[in-house]
mmCIF file of C-alpha atoms in Angstrom:
data_model
loop_
_atom_site.group_PDB
_atom_site.id
_atom_site.type_symbol
_atom_site.label_atom_id
_atom_site.label_comp_id
_atom_site.label_asym_id
_atom_site.label_seq_id
_atom_site.Cartn_x
_atom_site.Cartn_y
_atom_site.Cartn_z
ATOM 1 C CA MET K 1092 -1.273 15.035 27.654
ATOM 2 C CA PRO K 1093 -0.973 18.620 26.339
ATOM 3 C CA ARG K 1094 -1.204 21.414 28.894
ATOM 4 C CA PRO K 1095 -4.062 23.929 28.586
ATOM 5 C CA LEU K 1096 -3.558 27.683 28.593
ATOM 6 C CA GLU K 1097 -6.617 28.587 30.635
ATOM 7 C CA ASP K 1098 -9.801 27.246 32.170
ATOM 8 C CA SER K 1099 -13.023 27.069 30.210
ATOM 9 C CA ALA K 1100 -16.531 27.509 31.512
ATOM 10 C CA PRO K 1101 -18.203 24.116 31.947
ATOM 11 C CA ALA K 1102 -21.445 23.450 30.160
ATOM 12 C CA ALA K 1103 -24.411 21.613 31.598
ATOM 13 C CA GLY K 1104 -23.523 17.975 32.165
ATOM 14 C CA SER K 1105 -19.807 18.684 32.424
ATOM 15 C CA THR K 1106 -17.623 17.085 35.082
ATOM 16 C CA PRO K 1107 -14.437 18.511 36.641
ATOM 17 C CA ASP K 1108 -12.363 16.790 33.940
ATOM 18 C CA LEU K 1109 -14.746 16.500 30.977
ATOM 19 C CA VAL K 1110 -16.455 19.443 29.307
ATOM 20 C CA ILE K 1111 -19.563 19.055 27.159
ATOM 21 C CA GLY K 1112 -19.167 21.383 24.202
ATOM 22 C CA ALA K 1113 -21.844 23.299 22.358
ATOM 23 C CA ASP K 1114 -21.863 20.394 19.878
ATOM 24 C CA GLY K 1115 -22.816 17.988 22.675
ATOM 25 C CA LEU K 1116 -19.461 16.164 22.614
ATOM 26 C CA ALA K 1117 -17.431 15.479 25.748
ATOM 27 C CA ARG K 1118 -13.766 16.472 25.754
ATOM 28 C CA PRO K 1119 -11.107 16.836 28.440
ATOM 29 C CA ARG K 1120 -10.754 20.332 29.829
ATOM 30 C CA TRP K 1121 -7.405 20.949 28.106
ATOM 31 C CA ALA K 1122 -9.053 20.370 24.706
ATOM 32 C CA SER K 1123 -12.002 22.667 25.440
ATOM 33 C CA THR K 1124 -10.266 26.024 25.826
ATOM 34 C CA HIS K 1125 -9.662 27.096 22.218
ATOM 35 C CA ASP K 1126 -10.884 26.151 18.760
ATOM 36 C CA ASP K 1127 -7.433 25.071 17.599
ATOM 37 C CA LEU K 1128 -6.960 22.740 20.564
ATOM 38 C CA ARG K 1129 -10.477 21.398 20.075
ATOM 39 C CA THR K 1130 -9.795 20.677 16.398
ATOM 40 C CA TYR K 1131 -6.454 19.065 17.210
ATOM 41 C CA TYR K 1132 -8.083 16.843 19.815
ATOM 42 C CA ASP K 1133 -11.031 15.896 17.599
ATOM 43 C CA THR K 1134 -9.055 15.080 14.457
ATOM 44 C CA GLU K 1135 -5.459 14.231 15.322
ATOM 45 C CA TRP K 1136 -4.393 13.637 18.915
ATOM 46 C CA GLY K 1137 -4.220 9.917 19.614
ATOM 47 C CA MET K 1138 -4.640 8.855 16.000
ATOM 48 C CA PRO K 1139 -1.962 6.450 14.723
ATOM 49 C CA VAL K 1140 1.075 7.942 13.001
ATOM 50 C CA ARG K 1141 3.319 5.247 11.569
ATOM 51 C CA THR K 1142 5.599 6.949 9.060
ATOM 52 C CA GLU K 1143 9.196 7.859 9.778
ATOM 53 C CA GLN K 1144 8.702 11.515 8.872
ATOM 54 C CA GLY K 1145 5.462 11.804 10.820
ATOM 55 C CA VAL K 1146 6.967 10.297 13.980
ATOM 56 C CA PHE K 1147 10.116 12.401 13.595
ATOM 57 C CA GLU K 1148 8.022 15.586 13.404
ATOM 58 C CA ARG K 1149 6.073 14.761 16.525
ATOM 59 C CA LEU K 1150 9.154 13.678 18.460
ATOM 60 C CA CYS K 1151 10.773 17.031 17.648
ATOM 61 C CA LEU K 1152 7.663 19.049 18.492
ATOM 62 C CA GLU K 1153 7.303 17.243 21.820
ATOM 63 C CA GLY K 1154 10.894 18.248 22.557
ATOM 64 C CA PHE K 1155 10.176 21.876 21.673
ATOM 65 C CA GLN K 1156 7.150 21.800 23.998
ATOM 66 C CA SER K 1157 9.319 21.147 27.051
ATOM 67 C CA GLY K 1158 8.487 23.916 29.533
ATOM 68 C CA LEU K 1159 5.734 25.331 27.322
ATOM 69 C CA SER K 1160 2.059 24.686 26.567
ATOM 70 C CA TRP K 1161 1.079 22.531 23.602
ATOM 71 C CA ALA K 1162 -1.031 25.400 22.266
ATOM 72 C CA THR K 1163 2.151 27.455 21.890
ATOM 73 C CA ILE K 1164 3.679 24.733 19.717
ATOM 74 C CA LEU K 1165 0.503 23.984 17.776
ATOM 75 C CA ARG K 1166 0.117 27.604 16.688
ATOM 76 C CA ARG K 1167 3.679 27.596 15.344
ATOM 77 C CA ARG K 1168 3.454 24.222 13.677
ATOM 78 C CA GLU K 1169 3.436 25.481 10.094
ATOM 79 C CA GLY K 1170 6.357 27.727 10.934
ATOM 80 C CA PHE K 1171 8.251 24.736 12.308
ATOM 81 C CA ARG K 1172 7.486 22.765 9.157
ATOM 82 C CA CYS K 1173 8.819 25.540 6.943
ATOM 83 C CA ALA K 1174 11.902 26.059 9.081
ATOM 84 C CA PHE K 1175 12.761 22.354 9.286
ATOM 85 C CA ALA K 1176 12.072 21.268 5.689
ATOM 86 C CA ASN K 1177 8.722 19.684 6.600
ATOM 87 C CA PHE K 1178 10.664 17.558 9.089
ATOM 88 C CA ASP K 1179 12.336 15.510 6.400
ATOM 89 C CA PRO K 1180 15.081 13.829 8.479
ATOM 90 C CA ASP K 1181 17.401 13.450 5.485
ATOM 91 C CA VAL K 1182 17.345 17.195 4.881
ATOM 92 C CA VAL K 1183 17.523 18.258 8.538
ATOM 93 C CA ALA K 1184 20.425 15.851 9.113
ATOM 94 C CA ARG K 1185 22.479 18.003 6.728
ATOM 95 C CA PHE K 1186 21.812 21.248 8.634
ATOM 96 C CA GLY K 1187 24.919 22.878 10.065
ATOM 97 C CA PRO K 1188 26.040 25.893 12.154
ATOM 98 C CA ASP K 1189 24.750 28.392 9.579
ATOM 99 C CA ASP K 1190 21.307 26.831 9.842
ATOM 100 C CA VAL K 1191 21.398 27.164 13.631
ATOM 101 C CA ASP K 1192 22.163 30.874 13.258
ATOM 102 C CA ARG K 1193 19.366 31.202 10.697
ATOM 103 C CA LEU K 1194 16.823 29.430 12.876
ATOM 104 C CA LEU K 1195 17.717 31.505 15.931
ATOM 105 C CA THR K 1196 16.355 34.528 14.047
ATOM 106 C CA ASP K 1197 13.214 32.780 12.756
ATOM 107 C CA GLU K 1198 10.241 34.221 14.657
ATOM 108 C CA ARG K 1199 7.944 31.460 13.384
ATOM 109 C CA ILE K 1200 9.479 28.902 15.776
ATOM 110 C CA ILE K 1201 10.706 28.624 19.361
ATOM 111 C CA ARG K 1202 14.189 30.144 19.175
ATOM 112 C CA HIS K 1203 15.979 27.911 21.669
ATOM 113 C CA ARG K 1204 19.505 26.922 20.649
ATOM 114 C CA GLY K 1205 19.485 23.652 22.586
ATOM 115 C CA LYS K 1206 16.201 22.504 21.062
ATOM 116 C CA ILE K 1207 17.234 23.529 17.555
ATOM 117 C CA GLU K 1208 20.515 21.642 17.856
ATOM 118 C CA ALA K 1209 18.651 18.666 19.354
ATOM 119 C CA THR K 1210 16.344 18.567 16.303
ATOM 120 C CA MET K 1211 19.366 18.399 14.021
ATOM 121 C CA ALA K 1212 20.977 15.687 16.160
ATOM 122 C CA ASN K 1213 17.713 13.746 16.196
ATOM 123 C CA ALA K 1214 17.540 13.892 12.398
ATOM 124 C CA ARG K 1215 21.034 12.408 12.134
ATOM 125 C CA ALA K 1216 20.129 9.725 14.668
ATOM 126 C CA THR K 1217 16.925 8.948 12.727
ATOM 127 C CA VAL K 1218 18.893 8.415 9.524
ATOM 128 C CA ALA K 1219 21.471 6.260 11.335
ATOM 129 C CA LEU K 1220 18.761 3.959 12.720
ATOM 130 C CA ARG K 1221 17.995 2.624 9.238
ATOM 131 C CA THR K 1222 21.210 0.613 9.113
ATOM 132 C CA GLU K 1223 21.480 -0.457 12.752
ATOM 133 C CA ASN K 1224 20.809 -3.857 14.328
ATOM 134 C CA ARG K 1225 19.016 -5.001 17.473
ATOM 135 C CA LEU K 1226 16.589 -2.107 17.593
ATOM 136 C CA GLY K 1227 13.368 -1.836 19.513
ATOM 137 C CA ALA K 1228 11.733 -3.208 22.625
ATOM 138 C CA HIS K 1229 12.628 -6.791 21.740
ATOM 139 C CA GLY K 1230 15.880 -6.131 19.906
ATOM 140 C CA ASP K 1231 14.468 -7.826 16.812
ATOM 141 C CA LEU K 1232 14.507 -4.874 14.398
ATOM 142 C CA GLY K 1233 17.407 -4.505 12.012
ATOM 143 C CA PRO K 1234 18.509 -2.707 8.844
ATOM 144 C CA GLY K 1235 15.553 -1.211 6.991
ATOM 145 C CA ALA K 1236 13.607 -0.435 10.149
ATOM 146 C CA THR K 1237 12.811 3.208 10.898
ATOM 147 C CA LEU K 1238 12.283 5.501 13.854
ATOM 148 C CA ALA K 1239 8.565 4.734 13.565
ATOM 149 C CA ASP K 1240 9.211 0.997 13.852
ATOM 150 C CA LEU K 1241 11.394 1.495 16.906
ATOM 151 C CA VAL K 1242 8.899 3.741 18.682
ATOM 152 C CA TRP K 1243 5.917 1.512 17.872
ATOM 153 C CA SER K 1244 7.756 -1.565 19.152
ATOM 154 C CA TYR K 1245 7.142 -0.149 22.648
ATOM 155 C CA ARG K 1246 3.365 -0.391 22.298
ATOM 156 C CA PRO K 1247 2.053 -2.085 25.473
ATOM 157 C CA ASP K 1248 -0.299 -5.062 25.687
ATOM 158 C CA ARG K 1249 -3.043 -2.844 27.124
ATOM 159 C CA THR K 1250 -3.650 0.881 27.395
ATOM 160 C CA PRO K 1251 -4.779 2.893 30.447
ATOM 161 C CA ILE K 1252 -8.462 3.462 31.185
ATOM 162 C CA PRO K 1253 -8.433 6.833 32.977
ATOM 163 C CA ARG K 1254 -11.698 8.190 34.301
ATOM 164 C CA THR K 1255 -10.203 11.425 35.647
ATOM 165 C CA ALA K 1256 -7.275 13.619 34.648
ATOM 166 C CA ALA K 1257 -5.504 12.513 37.830
ATOM 167 C CA GLU K 1258 -5.569 8.911 36.580
ATOM 168 C CA VAL K 1259 -3.732 9.745 33.339
ATOM 169 C CA PRO K 1260 -0.115 8.575 33.717
ATOM 170 C CA THR K 1261 2.787 10.834 32.799
ATOM 171 C CA THR K 1262 5.261 7.996 32.246
ATOM 172 C CA SER K 1263 5.177 4.224 31.837
ATOM 173 C CA SER K 1264 7.646 1.364 31.799
ATOM 174 C CA GLY K 1265 7.473 1.559 28.008
ATOM 175 C CA SER K 1266 8.192 5.289 27.847
ATOM 176 C CA ARG K 1267 11.123 4.882 30.218
ATOM 177 C CA ALA K 1268 12.574 2.065 28.143
ATOM 178 C CA LEU K 1269 11.964 3.971 24.901
ATOM 179 C CA ALA K 1270 13.649 7.077 26.301
ATOM 180 C CA ALA K 1271 16.645 5.026 27.387
ATOM 181 C CA GLU K 1272 17.049 3.433 23.966
ATOM 182 C CA LEU K 1273 16.701 6.693 22.093
ATOM 183 C CA LYS K 1274 19.240 8.419 24.332
ATOM 184 C CA GLN K 1275 21.622 5.519 23.812
ATOM 185 C CA ARG K 1276 21.248 6.016 20.059
ATOM 186 C CA GLY K 1277 22.014 9.741 20.113
ATOM 187 C CA PHE K 1278 18.588 11.353 20.485
ATOM 188 C CA ARG K 1279 18.095 14.418 22.698
ATOM 189 C CA PHE K 1280 15.101 15.871 24.573
ATOM 190 C CA VAL K 1281 13.596 12.397 24.791
ATOM 191 C CA GLY K 1282 12.959 11.926 28.511
ATOM 192 C CA PRO K 1283 10.355 9.432 29.775
ATOM 193 C CA THR K 1284 7.638 12.079 30.226
ATOM 194 C CA THR K 1285 8.226 13.523 26.762
ATOM 195 C CA MET K 1286 8.183 10.040 25.259
ATOM 196 C CA PHE K 1287 4.930 9.163 27.012
ATOM 197 C CA ALA K 1288 3.396 12.345 25.565
ATOM 198 C CA LEU K 1289 4.615 11.206 22.139
ATOM 199 C CA MET K 1290 3.080 7.761 22.662
ATOM 200 C CA GLU K 1291 -0.236 9.407 23.548
ATOM 201 C CA ALA K 1292 -0.120 11.766 20.593
ATOM 202 C CA ILE K 1293 0.509 9.102 17.939
ATOM 203 C CA GLY K 1294 -1.829 6.403 19.253
ATOM 204 C CA ILE K 1295 0.627 3.985 20.879
ATOM 205 C CA VAL K 1296 -1.379 4.397 24.067
ATOM 206 C CA ASP K 1297 -4.932 5.720 24.445
ATOM 207 C CA THR K 1298 -5.365 8.065 27.410
ATOM 208 C CA HIS K 1299 -8.647 9.620 26.316
ATOM 209 C CA LEU K 1300 -10.821 9.843 29.414
ATOM 210 C CA VAL K 1301 -13.706 7.423 29.767
ATOM 211 C CA GLY K 1302 -16.733 9.374 28.564
ATOM 212 C CA SER K 1303 -14.810 11.395 25.979
ATOM 213 C CA HIS K 1304 -16.191 11.142 22.460
ATOM 214 C CA ARG K 1305 -12.682 10.150 21.300
ATOM 215 C CA ARG K 1306 -12.218 7.193 23.669
ATOM 216 C CA GLY K 1307 -11.525 4.047 21.646
ATOM 217 C CA SER K 1308 -11.694 5.847 18.296
ATOM 218 C CA SER K 1309 -8.148 5.321 16.991
ATOM 219 C CA GLY K 1310 -8.652 1.873 15.488
ATOM 220 C CA ILE K 1311 -5.773 0.632 17.679
ATOM 221 C CA TRP K 1312 -7.444 0.352 21.095
ATOM 222 C CA GLY K 1313 -10.928 -0.442 22.281
ATOM 223 C CA ALA K 1314 -12.654 1.692 24.890
ATOM 224 C CA ASP K 1315 -11.912 -1.042 27.432
ATOM 225 C CA GLY K 1316 -8.145 -0.689 26.980
ATOM 226 C CA ALA K 1317 -7.718 -3.903 24.990
ATOM 227 C CA PRO K 1318 -6.058 -3.901 21.562
ATOM 228 C CA LEU K 1319 -8.332 -4.149 18.550
ATOM 229 C CA ALA K 1320 -7.732 -7.112 16.282
ATOM 230 C CA THR K 1321 -7.878 -4.786 13.280
ATOM 231 C CA GLY K 1322 -5.199 -2.445 14.621
ATOM 232 C CA PRO K 1323 -1.673 -2.492 13.148
ATOM 233 C CA GLU K 1324 0.703 -4.805 14.932
ATOM 234 C CA PRO K 1325 3.708 -3.175 16.596
ATOM 235 C CA GLY K 1326 7.097 -3.590 14.958
ATOM 236 C CA GLY K 1327 5.978 -3.694 11.323
ATOM 237 C CA VAL K 1328 8.206 -1.858 8.880
ATOM 238 C CA SER K 1329 6.877 1.645 8.256
ATOM 239 C CA PRO K 1330 7.224 3.730 5.113
ATOM 240 C CA ARG K 1331 9.382 6.836 5.162
ATOM 241 C CA GLY K 1332 6.805 9.200 3.654
ATOM 242 C CA SER K 1333 5.322 12.217 5.381
ATOM 243 C CA ALA K 1334 1.686 11.118 5.200
ATOM 244 C CA SER K 1335 -0.006 9.519 8.197
ATOM 245 C CA SER K 1336 -3.466 8.451 9.159
ATOM 246 C CA ALA K 1337 -3.727 11.539 11.328
ATOM 247 C CA GLU K 1338 -2.863 14.004 8.566
#
């Protein structure tokens, strides 16, 4: 779950963890502090992203968020996209030392050498996945599968049903296993907490609070935490394009 920058004044009918906005819609407190966070929550967070490029972008941005607020990353997102070739893994995989030096002077992004180098390493690992065997939660993905297929293979049988912010998990058995596999395959800044945040962001789990207007709205999960029959099945081969259902 993204971290807010500041508290917001609750409206009538609000609870400690849900804020009723001027539009009458209930959102978690972190999504009620600024217009950009509100828009991100309403239109993107928790919606399924199943393309290689889309998942790669979000994995990298979650890594850049480490130690920072999500709002800080969100406001630099277009700068990140420009700096990292719209997160095309094939292009970023070819970045070298000169690109690191260039990016360390780019004020549009977070200028952290370790995170920049991790993004480049993650691009190379993403490209390498396409020809590897025994990928994913069940080891049944092989050549032709993508980073998106691997990540989505860790979709659980059910999703949490948190009623308060305190009930929202920060890790899961799936995020721990996903982090372990990605690290084994050369990815960096992919700890269990970061991977759970990724799973939340791209719809693999639904941690919208009960009572939020976004609970059960992804087409993947019902409000009761059960999978929807119409939702995409985990492990299906994903395209490599940059478009996603959340963009």
